């Protein structure tokens, strides 16, 4: 028969700890606990001897707590990661710096076999653009050059623009277009210059002295092949024309043959005129180079000397870390379903283990009779 | 370590299994394992007694599992050991208390052994059982109520 005055777990804890009982039931429960506590019997002597016959364990090593280990390992790993990124970045920065000192990494574009030369940004005043040998080996070339210069202020910008026009005229060229904008000490200008190809190197050299070169870009396109083709075609047509005229002047042609020859002669002359015009255009392109001179008063994008190396190294290091972080995020996203399934599986396994354990312990009787005889 | 805690661990296993011979075997196995893995014991995580009782519990559960598998393999139903007049848990328990204890489940005897007999505090007992503190208190309250009821029933009988 169950007693109506049930004892709450919290009150039971107090009674076990020695609190004074308030009711008979509490007193009985406390008495029960005392009886259980006082009924402890020592382990059998044979068990004690059995255990004491074992050798003593080796001294326990002092363990490093997980917290201390984490406090040391995490900063160490971060330090190694950052140092590695800086080393890689420094190597990349040095490469970039070396290229800057050379002045020109060369890239070739495929377009009527042009040759592209791009100058890296440099703040060295008066750095000369790469020499192009405008009439290299006499070959016809179409040269398109872009030069960007930084000047101190708006006044110098105006003076430099005037000087550029004067230089180009002195070299036999002309200013095709000009735009100048100034506002106080700031300003920018753009001049499109046409310069005889033979003088393009001199022009580039003299123009670069007007300020600090911050960028340069050149596209050269070989026109000689096209020109040679045109010349050979023209020569072939000239020969065909002479042959046709000789035939017409021979007086041996029938009326029909004469007519056909005259038609053919007319067609040849027309084609020759067209080829002449093409040759003229190609020759004109090869005769002068287009130079675009951009002047500005903006600060240089890149630093100088050592600062650019450090900046480049730091930037490369940050890029590397950024890429590593992006890769980590990508992997986390890709692997997250597997991780989730793993966690769910682990929790299910633990839950099952707990249920099995509870089932084993809920047996009223011992699991099985002991194989050894009971005493 | 063995000298200090052998009595407590043996008593715990005795109440858990209600089988003196099995308790003795499991206690020996517990201390054998403890001596082997002693270097891995971290005193910051639990006291020696808690660590040993947790190990003893694990070993006892392994024994129960193996026994259950064996009986399933032999295609026998669970063997109910016949209650015998002289069957008792060694100790100075009164006959009513002894009979009442044997009528409890292993889980109920286990929590009584830890909290009452060995005087573990609530946190240490919960750590051994692998449950929360409040769950441990609730389990103890139920076990003691049931023990009291069984004692009354035996007394009446």
Short mmCIF file of C-alpha atoms in Angstrom, two decimals:
data_model
loop_
_atom_site.label_atom_id
_atom_site.label_comp_id
_atom_site.label_asym_id
_atom_site.label_seq_id
_atom_site.Cartn_x
_atom_site.Cartn_y
_atom_site.Cartn_z
CA UNK A 1 0.00 0.00 0.00
CA UNK A 2 1.51 3.25 -1.01
CA UNK A 3 1.89 6.00 1.53
CA UNK A 4 0.06 9.21 0.64
CA UNK A 5 2.81 11.56 1.84
CA UNK A 6 5.41 11.15 -0.95
CA UNK A 7 8.79 12.82 -0.38
CA UNK A 8 10.09 15.18 -3.06
CA UNK A 9 13.57 14.47 -4.46
CA UNK A 10 14.92 17.78 -3.14
CA UNK A 11 13.65 17.01 0.37
CA UNK A 12 15.12 13.53 0.12
CA UNK A 13 18.52 15.03 -0.67
CA UNK A 14 18.26 17.16 2.46
CA UNK A 15 17.31 14.17 4.60
CA UNK A 16 20.22 12.14 3.26
CA UNK A 17 22.50 15.05 4.05
CA UNK A 18 21.30 14.98 7.65
CA UNK A 19 18.40 17.43 7.84
CA UNK A 20 15.90 16.85 10.64
CA UNK A 21 12.77 14.98 9.48
CA UNK A 22 9.42 16.69 9.74
CA UNK A 23 7.12 13.67 9.38
CA UNK A 24 7.15 10.02 10.34
CA UNK A 25 7.67 9.05 6.77
CA UNK A 26 10.68 11.29 6.48
CA UNK A 27 12.03 9.77 9.65
CA UNK A 28 11.56 6.26 8.25
CA UNK A 29 13.31 7.23 5.03
CA UNK A 30 16.23 8.73 6.90
CA UNK A 31 16.43 5.63 9.05
CA UNK A 32 16.49 3.48 5.94
CA UNK A 33 19.36 5.52 4.53
CA UNK A 34 21.27 5.20 7.78
CA UNK A 35 20.73 1.46 7.83
CA UNK A 36 22.01 1.13 4.30
CA UNK A 37 25.01 3.26 5.04
CA UNK A 38 25.95 1.37 8.14
CA UNK A 39 25.63 -2.01 6.49
CA UNK A 40 28.70 -1.71 4.32
CA UNK A 41 30.86 -4.78 4.50
CA UNK A 42 34.52 -4.87 3.59
CA UNK A 43 35.70 -6.65 0.47
CA UNK A 44 36.61 -10.30 0.87
CA UNK A 45 40.21 -10.93 1.83
CA UNK A 46 40.82 -13.15 -1.20
CA UNK A 47 39.80 -10.29 -3.47
CA UNK A 48 42.18 -7.94 -1.67
CA UNK A 49 45.03 -10.42 -2.04
CA UNK A 50 44.19 -10.96 -5.68
CA UNK A 51 44.44 -7.27 -6.43
CA UNK A 52 47.47 -6.57 -4.30
CA UNK A 53 49.39 -9.31 -6.09
CA UNK A 54 49.33 -7.13 -9.22
CA UNK A 55 52.38 -4.93 -9.85
CA UNK A 56 52.03 -1.26 -8.97
CA UNK A 57 51.24 1.05 -11.83
CA UNK A 58 53.89 3.34 -13.33
CA UNK A 59 53.87 6.93 -12.10
CA UNK A 60 51.28 9.00 -13.86
CA UNK A 61 52.61 11.67 -16.20
CA UNK A 62 51.39 15.18 -15.57
CA UNK A 63 48.78 15.88 -18.16
CA UNK A 64 48.54 19.07 -20.10
CA UNK A 65 45.01 20.29 -19.90
CA UNK A 66 43.07 20.63 -23.08
CA UNK A 67 42.59 24.27 -22.37
CA UNK A 68 46.32 24.92 -22.14
CA UNK A 69 46.98 22.81 -25.18
CA UNK A 70 44.37 24.76 -27.14
CA UNK A 71 45.75 28.06 -25.89
CA UNK A 72 49.17 27.12 -27.24
CA UNK A 73 48.29 25.23 -30.41
CA UNK A 74 45.76 27.65 -31.87
CA UNK A 75 48.02 30.71 -31.81
CA UNK A 76 50.92 28.58 -33.04
CA UNK A 77 48.89 27.36 -36.01
CA UNK A 78 47.74 30.89 -36.80
CA UNK A 79 51.30 32.14 -36.60
CA UNK A 80 52.55 29.43 -38.94
CA UNK A 81 49.72 30.17 -41.39
CA UNK A 82 50.38 33.91 -41.45
CA UNK A 83 54.14 33.42 -41.70
CA UNK A 84 53.68 31.02 -44.59
CA UNK A 85 51.36 33.46 -46.34
CA UNK A 86 53.87 36.27 -45.87
CA UNK A 87 56.71 34.14 -47.25
CA UNK A 88 54.67 33.27 -50.33
CA UNK A 89 53.49 36.84 -50.57
CA UNK A 90 57.03 38.19 -50.30
CA UNK A 91 58.10 35.97 -53.15
CA UNK A 92 55.22 37.23 -55.25
CA UNK A 93 55.95 40.81 -54.23
CA UNK A 94 59.60 40.44 -55.18
CA UNK A 95 58.63 39.07 -58.56
CA UNK A 96 56.33 42.00 -59.18
CA UNK A 97 58.97 44.46 -58.03
CA UNK A 98 61.58 42.97 -60.35
CA UNK A 99 59.21 43.27 -63.25
CA UNK A 100 58.66 46.88 -62.32
CA UNK A 101 62.37 47.54 -62.35
CA UNK A 102 62.72 45.97 -65.79
CA UNK A 103 59.88 48.15 -66.79
CA UNK A 104 58.15 45.93 -69.29
CA UNK A 105 56.51 42.54 -69.18
CA UNK A 106 55.73 41.75 -72.80
CA UNK A 107 52.47 40.24 -73.97
CA UNK A 108 51.78 39.38 -77.58
CA UNK A 109 48.31 39.73 -79.03
CA UNK A 110 47.24 37.83 -82.10
CA UNK A 111 45.80 40.37 -84.50
CA UNK A 112 47.46 40.75 -87.88
CA UNK A 113 50.62 39.69 -86.00
CA UNK A 114 50.86 42.78 -83.85
CA UNK A 115 53.32 43.02 -80.98
CA UNK A 116 52.02 44.35 -77.70
CA UNK A 117 54.33 45.89 -75.18
CA UNK A 118 52.86 46.89 -71.84
CA UNK A 119 54.81 48.93 -69.34
CA UNK A 120 54.27 48.29 -65.61
CA UNK A 121 53.42 51.32 -63.51
CA UNK A 122 56.48 53.02 -62.24
CA UNK A 123 56.96 56.25 -60.46
CA UNK A 124 60.50 56.80 -61.61
CA UNK A 125 60.55 60.21 -63.19
CA UNK A 126 61.78 60.16 -66.68
CA UNK A 127 61.68 56.39 -67.11
CA UNK A 128 62.06 55.99 -70.84
CA UNK A 129 59.43 53.91 -72.62
CA UNK A 130 60.78 50.87 -74.37
CA UNK A 131 62.46 51.62 -77.65
CA UNK A 132 60.43 50.25 -80.51
CA UNK A 133 62.75 50.60 -83.40
CA UNK A 134 59.89 52.16 -85.31
CA UNK A 135 61.45 51.37 -88.62
CA UNK A 136 63.06 48.18 -87.42
CA UNK A 137 64.89 46.62 -90.34
CA UNK A 138 62.86 48.79 -92.68
CA UNK A 139 59.70 46.82 -92.05
CA UNK A 140 56.43 48.69 -92.16
CA UNK A 141 54.64 48.81 -88.81
CA UNK A 142 51.54 50.39 -87.43
CA UNK A 143 52.42 51.72 -83.98
CA UNK A 144 49.85 52.75 -81.42
CA UNK A 145 51.37 54.04 -78.20
CA UNK A 146 49.81 55.19 -74.96
CA UNK A 147 51.87 57.11 -72.43
CA UNK A 148 50.55 58.28 -69.09
CA UNK A 149 52.46 60.91 -67.15
CA UNK A 150 51.96 62.36 -63.73
CA UNK A 151 52.75 66.04 -63.24
CA UNK A 152 52.89 68.12 -60.12
CA UNK A 153 49.99 70.44 -60.61
CA UNK A 154 47.61 72.06 -63.04
CA UNK A 155 50.15 74.65 -64.21
CA UNK A 156 52.70 72.04 -65.08
CA UNK A 157 49.97 70.08 -66.80
CA UNK A 158 49.22 72.96 -69.15
CA UNK A 159 52.93 73.57 -69.83
CA UNK A 160 53.51 69.90 -70.51
CA UNK A 161 50.64 69.79 -72.96
CA UNK A 162 52.09 72.75 -74.85
CA UNK A 163 55.56 71.22 -74.80
CA UNK A 164 54.18 67.94 -76.14
CA UNK A 165 52.59 69.71 -79.10
CA UNK A 166 55.83 71.54 -79.81
CA UNK A 167 57.90 68.34 -79.66
CA UNK A 168 55.59 66.55 -82.05
CA UNK A 169 55.71 69.42 -84.57
CA UNK A 170 59.48 69.53 -84.37
CA UNK A 171 59.58 65.84 -85.24
CA UNK A 172 57.38 66.29 -88.29
CA UNK A 173 54.13 65.27 -86.71
CA UNK A 174 50.96 66.97 -85.61
CA UNK A 175 48.36 67.01 -82.85
CA UNK A 176 45.29 65.11 -84.03
CA UNK A 177 43.18 65.83 -80.93
CA UNK A 178 43.64 67.53 -77.59
CA UNK A 179 41.65 67.73 -74.33
CA UNK A 180 42.84 69.66 -71.28
CA UNK A 181 40.91 70.04 -68.02
CA UNK A 182 42.26 71.79 -64.96
CA UNK A 183 40.63 72.71 -61.67
CA UNK A 184 42.92 74.55 -59.32
CA UNK A 185 45.98 72.42 -58.75
CA UNK A 186 44.40 69.30 -60.21
CA UNK A 187 43.83 68.47 -63.82
CA UNK A 188 44.13 66.01 -66.65
CA UNK A 189 44.80 66.20 -70.33
CA UNK A 190 44.82 63.86 -73.30
CA UNK A 191 46.57 64.52 -76.57
CA UNK A 192 46.37 62.33 -79.64
CA UNK A 193 49.55 62.84 -81.61
CA UNK A 194 50.61 61.59 -85.03
CA UNK A 195 54.35 61.24 -85.39
CA UNK A 196 56.40 59.89 -88.31
CA UNK A 197 57.20 56.28 -87.52
CA UNK A 198 60.91 56.91 -87.94
CA UNK A 199 60.78 59.48 -85.15
CA UNK A 200 58.54 57.61 -82.72
CA UNK A 201 61.38 56.65 -80.39
CA UNK A 202 62.65 60.19 -80.16
CA UNK A 203 59.13 61.40 -79.57
CA UNK A 204 58.53 58.86 -76.80
CA UNK A 205 61.81 59.74 -75.14
CA UNK A 206 61.23 63.48 -75.21
CA UNK A 207 57.58 63.21 -74.18
CA UNK A 208 58.44 61.01 -71.19
CA UNK A 209 60.61 63.78 -69.83
CA UNK A 210 57.59 65.99 -69.38
CA UNK A 211 56.52 64.12 -66.21
CA UNK A 212 56.71 60.86 -64.27
CA UNK A 213 55.67 57.90 -66.35
CA UNK A 214 52.91 56.03 -64.55
CA UNK A 215 51.78 53.79 -67.37
CA UNK A 216 52.62 52.95 -70.92
CA UNK A 217 51.09 50.67 -73.45
CA UNK A 218 52.17 49.98 -77.01
CA UNK A 219 50.62 47.91 -79.75
CA UNK A 220 52.66 47.40 -82.86
CA UNK A 221 51.25 45.70 -85.89
CA UNK A 222 53.42 44.43 -88.61
CA UNK A 223 52.26 45.75 -91.99
CA UNK A 224 55.17 44.66 -94.14
CA UNK A 225 53.66 41.31 -95.00
CA UNK A 226 50.47 42.89 -96.15
CA UNK A 227 52.39 45.51 -98.05
CA UNK A 228 54.57 42.94 -99.77
CA UNK A 229 51.50 41.02 -100.78
CA UNK A 230 49.96 44.11 -102.26
CA UNK A 231 53.13 44.97 -104.17
CA UNK A 232 53.41 41.47 -105.60
CA UNK A 233 49.79 41.54 -106.66
CA UNK A 234 50.25 44.95 -108.28
CA UNK A 235 53.30 43.73 -110.15
CA UNK A 236 51.39 40.70 -111.38
CA UNK A 237 48.54 42.90 -112.59
CA UNK A 238 51.01 45.24 -114.32
CA UNK A 239 52.45 42.29 -116.20
CA UNK A 240 48.97 41.14 -117.18
CA UNK A 241 48.14 44.68 -118.35
CA UNK A 242 51.31 44.86 -120.52
CA UNK A 243 50.52 41.50 -122.07
CA UNK A 244 46.97 42.58 -122.83
CA UNK A 245 48.15 45.84 -124.42
CA UNK A 246 50.68 44.01 -126.54
CA UNK A 247 48.02 41.66 -127.78
CA UNK A 248 45.72 44.54 -128.63
CA UNK A 249 48.55 46.32 -130.48
CA UNK A 250 49.57 43.24 -132.44
CA UNK A 251 46.61 43.50 -134.81
CA UNK A 252 46.26 39.72 -135.01
CA UNK A 253 43.19 39.40 -132.88
CA UNK A 254 39.77 38.65 -134.19
CA UNK A 255 36.93 40.97 -133.26
CA UNK A 256 35.73 38.63 -130.59
CA UNK A 257 39.20 38.16 -129.10
CA UNK A 258 39.82 41.89 -129.20
CA UNK A 259 36.64 42.55 -127.28
CA UNK A 260 37.48 40.01 -124.62
CA UNK A 261 40.99 41.40 -124.26
CA UNK A 262 39.70 44.95 -123.89
CA UNK A 263 37.24 43.84 -121.20
CA UNK A 264 39.99 42.00 -119.40
CA UNK A 265 42.30 45.03 -119.63
CA UNK A 266 39.62 47.23 -118.13
CA UNK A 267 39.12 44.83 -115.28
CA UNK A 268 42.84 44.64 -114.58
CA UNK A 269 43.17 48.42 -114.50
CA UNK A 270 40.28 48.68 -112.10
CA UNK A 271 41.80 46.09 -109.81
CA UNK A 272 45.16 47.83 -109.97
CA UNK A 273 43.59 51.09 -108.92
CA UNK A 274 41.98 49.37 -105.96
CA UNK A 275 45.25 47.78 -104.94
CA UNK A 276 47.00 51.11 -105.30
CA UNK A 277 44.55 52.65 -102.89
CA UNK A 278 45.05 49.81 -100.40
CA UNK A 279 48.81 50.14 -100.65
CA UNK A 280 48.48 53.82 -100.06
CA UNK A 281 46.45 53.27 -96.94
CA UNK A 282 48.85 50.69 -95.53
CA UNK A 283 51.80 52.89 -96.32
CA UNK A 284 50.12 55.82 -94.65
CA UNK A 285 49.48 53.72 -91.55
CA UNK A 286 53.09 52.68 -91.47
CA UNK A 287 54.34 56.15 -92.13
CA UNK A 288 53.07 57.68 -88.91
CA UNK A 289 52.54 56.35 -85.39
CA UNK A 290 49.67 57.35 -83.19
CA UNK A 291 50.76 58.41 -79.73
CA UNK A 292 48.23 59.19 -77.05
CA UNK A 293 49.70 61.25 -74.25
CA UNK A 294 47.65 61.32 -71.02
CA UNK A 295 48.69 63.81 -68.36
CA UNK A 296 47.30 63.85 -64.81
CA UNK A 297 48.04 65.19 -61.37
CA UNK A 298 46.81 62.10 -59.41
CA UNK A 299 49.09 60.39 -56.89
CA UNK A 300 50.80 57.22 -58.09
CA UNK A 301 48.94 53.96 -57.41
CA UNK A 302 51.96 52.03 -56.33
CA UNK A 303 54.52 52.95 -53.67
CA UNK A 304 58.21 53.26 -54.23
CA UNK A 305 61.04 50.90 -53.54
CA UNK A 306 60.78 48.93 -50.33
CA UNK A 307 57.28 50.10 -49.54
CA UNK A 308 55.96 48.49 -52.69
CA UNK A 309 57.69 45.24 -51.78
CA UNK A 310 56.16 45.15 -48.34
CA UNK A 311 52.81 46.28 -49.63
CA UNK A 312 52.95 43.70 -52.38
CA UNK A 313 53.94 40.99 -49.94
CA UNK A 314 51.15 41.94 -47.56
CA UNK A 315 48.62 42.06 -50.36
CA UNK A 316 49.72 38.67 -51.66
CA UNK A 317 49.59 37.26 -48.14
CA UNK A 318 46.07 38.55 -47.64
CA UNK A 319 45.03 37.18 -51.02
CA UNK A 320 46.44 33.80 -50.07
CA UNK A 321 44.62 33.83 -46.74
CA UNK A 322 41.47 34.94 -48.49
CA UNK A 323 41.75 32.09 -50.97
CA UNK A 324 42.38 29.64 -48.12
CA UNK A 325 39.35 30.97 -46.29
CA UNK A 326 37.20 30.72 -49.40
CA UNK A 327 38.37 27.13 -49.88
CA UNK A 328 37.56 26.33 -46.26
CA UNK A 329 34.06 27.79 -46.64
CA UNK A 330 33.56 25.85 -49.86
CA UNK A 331 34.65 22.60 -48.21
CA UNK A 332 32.43 23.32 -45.22
CA UNK A 333 29.44 23.83 -47.52
CA UNK A 334 30.19 20.72 -49.55
CA UNK A 335 30.93 18.53 -46.54
CA UNK A 336 28.23 19.91 -44.25
CA UNK A 337 25.63 17.29 -45.25
CA UNK A 338 28.11 14.53 -44.48
CA UNK A 339 29.05 16.18 -41.20
CA UNK A 340 25.38 16.52 -40.33
CA UNK A 341 24.73 12.86 -41.11
CA UNK A 342 27.75 11.90 -39.05
CA UNK A 343 26.50 13.86 -36.04
CA UNK A 344 23.01 12.42 -36.39
CA UNK A 345 24.46 8.92 -36.60
CA UNK A 346 26.61 9.50 -33.53
CA UNK A 347 23.66 10.81 -31.52
CA UNK A 348 21.50 7.89 -32.63
CA UNK A 349 24.21 5.45 -31.62
CA UNK A 350 24.53 7.06 -28.21
CA UNK A 351 20.78 7.04 -27.72
CA UNK A 352 20.63 3.37 -28.64
CA UNK A 353 23.46 2.59 -26.27
CA UNK A 354 21.63 4.36 -23.46
CA UNK A 355 18.41 2.47 -24.18
CA UNK A 356 20.25 -0.84 -24.19
CA UNK A 357 21.98 0.07 -20.95
CA UNK A 358 18.68 1.02 -19.29
CA UNK A 359 17.13 -2.21 -20.49
CA UNK A 360 19.98 -4.25 -19.04
CA UNK A 361 19.77 -2.49 -15.69
CA UNK A 362 16.01 -2.69 -15.41
CA UNK A 363 16.12 -6.43 -14.99
CA UNK A 364 14.77 -7.30 -11.61
CA UNK A 365 16.94 -10.30 -11.18
CA UNK A 366 20.67 -10.53 -11.91
CA UNK A 367 21.45 -11.22 -15.54
CA UNK A 368 22.56 -14.79 -14.98
CA UNK A 369 23.71 -17.08 -12.25
CA UNK A 370 27.38 -16.77 -11.53
CA UNK A 371 29.36 -19.71 -12.91
CA UNK A 372 31.33 -20.06 -9.66
CA UNK A 373 29.62 -21.58 -6.67
CA UNK A 374 27.98 -19.16 -4.37
CA UNK A 375 29.05 -18.93 -0.79
CA UNK B 1 44.57 3.40 -4.71
CA UNK B 2 43.40 -0.22 -4.45
CA UNK B 3 43.55 -0.21 -0.67
CA UNK B 4 41.62 3.04 -0.41
CA UNK B 5 38.78 2.22 -2.74
CA UNK B 6 38.43 -1.54 -2.95
CA UNK B 7 35.72 -1.75 -0.30
CA UNK B 8 33.62 0.95 -1.93
CA UNK B 9 33.91 -0.44 -5.44
CA UNK B 10 33.15 -3.95 -4.27
CA UNK B 11 30.09 -2.77 -2.34
CA UNK B 12 28.86 -0.89 -5.38
CA UNK B 13 29.20 -3.94 -7.61
CA UNK B 14 27.61 -6.10 -4.97
CA UNK B 15 24.49 -3.98 -4.93
CA UNK B 16 24.51 -3.57 -8.69
CA UNK B 17 24.70 -7.27 -9.49
CA UNK B 18 23.23 -8.75 -6.28
CA UNK B 19 25.59 -11.60 -6.90
CA UNK B 20 28.58 -11.86 -4.52
CA UNK B 21 30.72 -13.99 -6.80
CA UNK B 22 30.03 -11.91 -9.85
CA UNK B 23 30.72 -8.74 -7.86
CA UNK B 24 34.05 -10.12 -6.79
CA UNK B 25 35.05 -11.04 -10.33
CA UNK B 26 33.98 -7.68 -11.68
CA UNK B 27 35.80 -5.82 -8.91
CA UNK B 28 39.00 -7.67 -9.73
CA UNK B 29 38.55 -6.90 -13.39
CA UNK B 30 37.92 -3.26 -12.55
CA UNK B 31 41.16 -2.87 -10.65
CA UNK B 32 43.11 -4.79 -13.26
CA UNK B 33 41.94 -2.36 -15.90
CA UNK B 34 42.47 0.62 -13.62
CA UNK B 35 46.08 -0.37 -13.04
CA UNK B 36 46.61 -0.70 -16.80
CA UNK B 37 45.15 2.68 -17.71
CA UNK B 38 46.15 4.52 -14.55
CA UNK B 39 48.39 6.88 -16.55
CA UNK B 40 45.38 8.20 -18.40
CA UNK B 41 43.51 9.20 -15.25
CA UNK B 42 42.99 12.95 -14.99
CA UNK B 43 42.23 14.08 -11.42
CA UNK B 44 40.82 17.36 -12.74
CA UNK B 45 37.89 15.54 -14.33
CA UNK B 46 36.80 13.24 -11.47
CA UNK B 47 37.92 11.85 -8.14
CA UNK B 48 39.61 8.45 -8.00
CA UNK B 49 36.54 6.83 -6.49
CA UNK B 50 34.24 8.28 -9.17
CA UNK B 51 36.62 7.16 -11.89
CA UNK B 52 36.81 3.64 -10.48
CA UNK B 53 33.04 3.30 -10.02
CA UNK B 54 32.48 4.50 -13.57
CA UNK B 55 34.91 1.91 -14.83
CA UNK B 56 33.25 -0.77 -12.68
CA UNK B 57 29.87 0.15 -14.10
CA UNK B 58 31.14 -0.09 -17.64
CA UNK B 59 32.64 -3.50 -16.98
CA UNK B 60 29.42 -4.70 -15.36
CA UNK B 61 27.36 -3.51 -18.32
CA UNK B 62 29.72 -5.29 -20.71
CA UNK B 63 29.18 -8.43 -18.70
CA UNK B 64 25.38 -8.03 -18.85
CA UNK B 65 25.52 -7.47 -22.61
CA UNK B 66 27.72 -10.49 -23.18
CA UNK B 67 25.43 -12.56 -21.02
CA UNK B 68 22.37 -11.43 -22.92
CA UNK B 69 24.06 -12.28 -26.24
CA UNK B 70 25.03 -15.67 -24.93
CA UNK B 71 21.50 -16.47 -23.90
CA UNK B 72 20.13 -15.29 -27.22
CA UNK B 73 22.62 -17.47 -29.01
CA UNK B 74 21.62 -20.47 -26.93
CA UNK B 75 17.99 -19.64 -27.71
CA UNK B 76 16.94 -19.71 -24.14
CA UNK B 77 14.53 -17.41 -22.41
CA UNK B 78 15.92 -15.21 -19.67
CA UNK B 79 16.86 -17.45 -16.80
CA UNK B 80 15.20 -16.48 -13.64
CA UNK B 81 17.32 -17.66 -10.82
CA UNK B 82 15.08 -19.30 -8.28
CA UNK B 83 14.82 -17.39 -5.11
CA UNK B 84 16.42 -19.35 -2.33
CA UNK B 85 16.06 -18.97 1.36
CA UNK B 86 19.75 -18.45 1.98
CA UNK B 87 20.26 -16.11 -0.96
CA UNK B 88 21.36 -12.72 0.30
CA UNK B 89 23.66 -9.81 -0.37
CA UNK B 90 26.64 -10.06 1.98
CA UNK B 91 26.55 -7.38 4.61
CA UNK B 92 24.74 -6.57 7.78
CA UNK B 93 21.39 -5.84 6.14
CA UNK B 94 18.29 -6.93 7.96
CA UNK B 95 16.32 -9.74 6.30
CA UNK B 96 13.58 -7.33 5.26
CA UNK B 97 16.07 -4.88 3.80
CA UNK B 98 17.98 -7.65 2.07
CA UNK B 99 14.83 -9.07 0.51
CA UNK B 100 13.64 -5.61 -0.51
CA UNK B 101 16.98 -4.83 -2.14
CA UNK B 102 16.95 -8.00 -4.14
CA UNK B 103 13.51 -7.20 -5.45
CA UNK B 104 14.74 -3.91 -6.94
CA UNK B 105 16.18 -3.60 -10.43
CA UNK B 106 19.91 -3.25 -10.95
CA UNK B 107 19.45 0.40 -11.90
CA UNK B 108 17.64 1.12 -8.62
CA UNK B 109 20.18 -0.73 -6.52
CA UNK B 110 22.96 1.06 -8.35
CA UNK B 111 21.79 4.55 -7.47
CA UNK B 112 21.19 3.54 -3.84
CA UNK B 113 24.69 2.09 -3.70
CA UNK B 114 26.27 5.28 -5.01
CA UNK B 115 24.23 7.90 -3.14
CA UNK B 116 23.48 6.17 0.15
CA UNK B 117 25.97 3.38 0.74
CA UNK B 118 29.06 5.02 -0.74
CA UNK B 119 27.86 8.55 0.05
CA UNK B 120 28.64 10.01 -3.38
CA UNK B 121 27.42 13.56 -3.86
CA UNK B 122 24.79 14.19 -6.51
CA UNK B 123 27.27 15.41 -9.14
CA UNK B 124 29.70 12.52 -8.70
CA UNK B 125 26.91 9.94 -8.79
CA UNK B 126 25.47 11.54 -11.91
CA UNK B 127 28.91 11.40 -13.50
CA UNK B 128 29.21 7.67 -12.80
CA UNK B 129 25.73 6.96 -14.13
CA UNK B 130 26.17 9.19 -17.14
CA UNK B 131 22.98 11.13 -16.46
CA UNK B 132 22.10 14.59 -15.24
CA UNK B 133 22.04 15.64 -11.62
CA UNK B 134 18.27 16.05 -11.46
CA UNK B 135 17.71 12.72 -13.20
CA UNK B 136 19.97 11.10 -10.64
CA UNK B 137 17.98 12.65 -7.75
CA UNK B 138 14.72 11.52 -9.28
CA UNK B 139 16.03 8.00 -9.76
CA UNK B 140 17.15 7.87 -6.14
CA UNK B 141 13.80 9.12 -4.86
CA UNK B 142 11.95 6.46 -6.85
CA UNK B 143 14.35 3.74 -5.73
CA UNK B 144 14.04 4.64 -2.07
CA UNK B 145 10.26 4.85 -2.27
CA UNK B 146 10.14 1.46 -3.91
CA UNK B 147 12.56 0.05 -1.34
CA UNK B 148 10.41 1.37 1.48
CA UNK B 149 7.27 -0.09 -0.06
CA UNK B 150 8.92 -3.49 -0.54
CA UNK B 151 10.13 -3.47 3.04
CA UNK B 152 6.65 -2.72 4.27
CA UNK B 153 5.27 -5.48 2.07
CA UNK B 154 7.80 -7.99 3.38
CA UNK B 155 7.18 -6.88 6.95
CA UNK B 156 3.46 -7.41 6.50
CA UNK B 157 4.10 -10.77 4.88
#
